[in-house]
């Protein structure tokens, strides 16, 4: 399968001068098209930092980080923006705009892409919300949605533009067991239908069975773990 992300000897630092602190150490990682990868590790280990670097939300400093064949170390703003257009983001806080309906939140995401009319964007938003089980909540505002429903809207927003990669940071942290399982399975199924790569950062051991690969981050260092078949104990 084609590499989507190729990371080699990636190091990253926060701060300057005497306050400079290394956060990531010699990261090597390859993500391929169609992979579902789960990244685990304790809080503060560097998981979210790596995710934001891969997503073009922060500029990498040293080593090599190639996304969709484009080197991001030393990349300019134009290249970073182009990379971000092909990535769907899902966060724990779901980051919906409270003044917009579910449909408008999803539609706004796809309207950022060139060549898509408002009518087409609206139709795609409705179709994607239906796909995540929210056909009867299209015109609801976030305040009138449950936590699980808000996260489904966030999934629809991330996938509506058919991204090449989806990055999800603790997408089930605020959800109960059933809602967490539902949103991850929706994300997995829809993303696989679209043929994109998924990276999920999580502490949630209940969803490990959706992964093709499991990687572990500790103290800024990444290691790959073997996956027990379907995680059956």
PDB file of N, CA and C in Angstrom, residues 26 45 60 77 81 98 140 151 166 209 212 221:
ATOM      1  N   UNK A  26      13.698  11.279  17.871  1.00  0.00           N
ATOM      2  CA  UNK A  26      14.012  10.297  16.830  1.00  0.00           C
ATOM      3  C   UNK A  26      12.797   9.445  16.425  1.00  0.00           C
ATOM      4  N   UNK A  45       3.100  12.617  26.965  1.00  0.00           N
ATOM      5  CA  UNK A  45       4.172  11.833  26.347  1.00  0.00           C
ATOM      6  C   UNK A  45       4.536  12.316  24.945  1.00  0.00           C
ATOM      7  N   UNK A  60       7.156  21.153  11.695  1.00  0.00           N
ATOM      8  CA  UNK A  60       8.222  20.289  12.227  1.00  0.00           C
ATOM      9  C   UNK A  60       9.572  20.979  12.118  1.00  0.00           C
ATOM     10  N   UNK A  77       3.936  28.316   4.194  1.00  0.00           N
ATOM     11  CA  UNK A  77       2.526  28.355   4.575  1.00  0.00           C
ATOM     12  C   UNK A  77       1.627  27.755   3.494  1.00  0.00           C
ATOM     13  N   UNK A  81      -1.013  24.643   4.092  1.00  0.00           N
ATOM     14  CA  UNK A  81      -2.455  24.798   3.872  1.00  0.00           C
ATOM     15  C   UNK A  81      -2.951  23.738   2.905  1.00  0.00           C
ATOM     16  N   UNK A  98     -21.536  26.741  17.991  1.00  0.00           N
ATOM     17  CA  UNK A  98     -22.854  26.660  18.625  1.00  0.00           C
ATOM     18  C   UNK A  98     -23.927  27.448  17.883  1.00  0.00           C
ATOM     19  N   UNK A 140     -30.634  20.508  14.041  1.00  0.00           N
ATOM     20  CA  UNK A 140     -30.473  20.755  15.475  1.00  0.00           C
ATOM     21  C   UNK A 140     -29.177  21.533  15.734  1.00  0.00           C
ATOM     22  N   UNK A 151     -20.276  14.324  18.664  1.00  0.00           N
ATOM     23  CA  UNK A 151     -19.083  13.695  18.105  1.00  0.00           C
ATOM     24  C   UNK A 151     -19.366  13.103  16.733  1.00  0.00           C
ATOM     25  N   UNK A 166      -7.472  10.842   8.268  1.00  0.00           N
ATOM     26  CA  UNK A 166      -8.236  11.374   9.398  1.00  0.00           C
ATOM     27  C   UNK A 166      -7.383  11.252  10.658  1.00  0.00           C
ATOM     28  N   UNK A 209      -9.632  -2.865  19.374  1.00  0.00           N
ATOM     29  CA  UNK A 209      -9.878  -3.893  18.368  1.00  0.00           C
ATOM     30  C   UNK A 209     -10.162  -3.329  16.980  1.00  0.00           C
ATOM     31  N   UNK A 212      -5.548  -1.726  12.997  1.00  0.00           N
ATOM     32  CA  UNK A 212      -4.671  -2.624  12.253  1.00  0.00           C
ATOM     33  C   UNK A 212      -3.285  -2.644  12.890  1.00  0.00           C
ATOM     34  N   UNK A 221       9.148   9.110  22.881  1.00  0.00           N
ATOM     35  CA  UNK A 221       9.717   8.063  22.024  1.00  0.00           C
ATOM     36  C   UNK A 221       8.610   7.103  21.604  1.00  0.00           C
TER      37      UNK A 221
END
